[in-house]
């Protein structure tokens, strides 16, 4: 009986570990998707900042030419 109990206990632990691995795998996939989305948002914001900077530089250049 003891050997059978040990095997059942081991089987239960293995099933538990499989469940944990599946959960971790799903969480990892979600995190990868979140990271991809954040990277895309970051790049879009970076481009907007670049365009805003260029526009401000143009405005400042016009102001300088007006004052001269």
PDB file of C-alpha atoms in Angstrom:
ATOM      1  CA  UNK A   1       0.000   0.000   0.000  1.00  0.00           C
ATOM      2  CA  UNK A   2       2.765   2.457   0.829  1.00  0.00           C
ATOM      3  CA  UNK A   3       4.379   2.155  -2.584  1.00  0.00           C
ATOM      4  CA  UNK A   4       1.020   2.739  -4.252  1.00  0.00           C
ATOM      5  CA  UNK A   5       0.418   5.782  -2.035  1.00  0.00           C
ATOM      6  CA  UNK A   6       3.841   7.144  -2.975  1.00  0.00           C
ATOM      7  CA  UNK A   7       3.116   6.660  -6.667  1.00  0.00           C
ATOM      8  CA  UNK A   8      -0.275   8.365  -6.311  1.00  0.00           C
ATOM      9  CA  UNK A   9       1.339  11.220  -4.406  1.00  0.00           C
ATOM     10  CA  UNK A  10       4.036  11.563  -7.070  1.00  0.00           C
ATOM     11  CA  UNK A  11       1.437  11.497  -9.828  1.00  0.00           C
ATOM     12  CA  UNK A  12      -0.537  14.231  -8.067  1.00  0.00           C
ATOM     13  CA  UNK A  13       2.573  16.352  -7.712  1.00  0.00           C
ATOM     14  CA  UNK A  14       3.460  15.851 -11.387  1.00  0.00           C
ATOM     15  CA  UNK A  15      -0.053  16.885 -12.441  1.00  0.00           C
ATOM     16  CA  UNK A  16       0.214  19.938 -10.204  1.00  0.00           C
ATOM     17  CA  UNK A  17       3.548  20.879 -11.789  1.00  0.00           C
ATOM     18  CA  UNK A  18       2.092  20.425 -15.271  1.00  0.00           C
ATOM     19  CA  UNK A  19      -0.717  22.809 -14.321  1.00  0.00           C
ATOM     20  CA  UNK A  20       1.772  25.341 -12.991  1.00  0.00           C
ATOM     21  CA  UNK A  21       3.812  25.092 -16.206  1.00  0.00           C
ATOM     22  CA  UNK A  22       0.701  25.648 -18.317  1.00  0.00           C
ATOM     23  CA  UNK A  23      -0.239  28.697 -16.243  1.00  0.00           C
ATOM     24  CA  UNK A  24       3.267  30.121 -16.504  1.00  0.00           C
ATOM     25  CA  UNK A  25       3.278  29.513 -20.252  1.00  0.00           C
ATOM     26  CA  UNK A  26      -0.046  31.343 -20.681  1.00  0.00           C
ATOM     27  CA  UNK A  27       1.142  34.215 -18.488  1.00  0.00           C
ATOM     28  CA  UNK A  28       4.364  34.425 -20.483  1.00  0.00           C
ATOM     29  CA  UNK A  29       2.434  34.624 -23.750  1.00  0.00           C
ATOM     30  CA  UNK A  30       0.254  37.417 -22.346  1.00  0.00           C
ATOM     31  CA  UNK A  31       3.335  39.302 -21.187  1.00  0.00           C
ATOM     32  CA  UNK A  32       4.938  38.947 -24.612  1.00  0.00           C
ATOM     33  CA  UNK A  33       1.791  40.349 -26.232  1.00  0.00           C
ATOM     34  CA  UNK A  34       1.713  43.237 -23.742  1.00  0.00           C
ATOM     35  CA  UNK A  35       5.378  43.950 -24.395  1.00  0.00           C
ATOM     36  CA  UNK A  36       4.798  43.996 -28.155  1.00  0.00           C
ATOM     37  CA  UNK A  37       1.880  46.405 -27.760  1.00  0.00           C
ATOM     38  CA  UNK A  38       3.864  48.671 -25.439  1.00  0.00           C
ATOM     39  CA  UNK A  39       6.782  48.689 -27.860  1.00  0.00           C
ATOM     40  CA  UNK A  40       4.441  49.722 -30.696  1.00  0.00           C
ATOM     41  CA  UNK A  41       2.913  52.469 -28.543  1.00  0.00           C
ATOM     42  CA  UNK A  42       6.385  53.660 -27.562  1.00  0.00           C
ATOM     43  CA  UNK A  43       7.516  53.854 -31.180  1.00  0.00           C
ATOM     44  CA  UNK A  44       4.349  55.743 -32.175  1.00  0.00           C
ATOM     45  CA  UNK A  45       4.856  58.206 -29.318  1.00  0.00           C
ATOM     46  CA  UNK A  46       8.508  58.609 -30.244  1.00  0.00           C
ATOM     47  CA  UNK A  47       7.487  59.519 -33.805  1.00  0.00           C
ATOM     48  CA  UNK A  48       4.910  62.034 -32.516  1.00  0.00           C
ATOM     49  CA  UNK A  49       7.572  63.612 -30.302  1.00  0.00           C
ATOM     50  CA  UNK A  50       9.951  63.861 -33.261  1.00  0.00           C
ATOM     51  CA  UNK A  51       7.296  65.559 -35.375  1.00  0.00           C
ATOM     52  CA  UNK A  52       6.421  67.965 -32.551  1.00  0.00           C
ATOM     53  CA  UNK A  53      10.094  68.803 -32.037  1.00  0.00           C
ATOM     54  CA  UNK A  54      10.538  69.524 -35.751  1.00  0.00           C
ATOM     55  CA  UNK A  55       7.456  71.736 -35.773  1.00  0.00           C
ATOM     56  CA  UNK A  56       8.691  73.679 -32.744  1.00  0.00           C
ATOM     57  CA  UNK A  57      12.093  74.119 -34.378  1.00  0.00           C
ATOM     58  CA  UNK A  58      10.380  75.478 -37.503  1.00  0.00           C
ATOM     59  CA  UNK A  59       8.331  77.912 -35.428  1.00  0.00           C
ATOM     60  CA  UNK A  60      11.434  79.072 -33.552  1.00  0.00           C
ATOM     61  CA  UNK A  61      13.288  79.543 -36.837  1.00  0.00           C
ATOM     62  CA  UNK A  62      10.411  81.676 -38.169  1.00  0.00           C
ATOM     63  CA  UNK A  63      10.399  83.743 -34.979  1.00  0.00           C
ATOM     64  CA  UNK A  64      14.142  84.286 -35.288  1.00  0.00           C
ATOM     65  CA  UNK A  65      13.770  85.409 -38.905  1.00  0.00           C
ATOM     66  CA  UNK A  66      10.981  87.807 -37.958  1.00  0.00           C
ATOM     67  CA  UNK A  67      13.057  89.344 -35.155  1.00  0.00           C
ATOM     68  CA  UNK A  68      16.101  89.786 -37.388  1.00  0.00           C
TER      69      UNK A  68
END
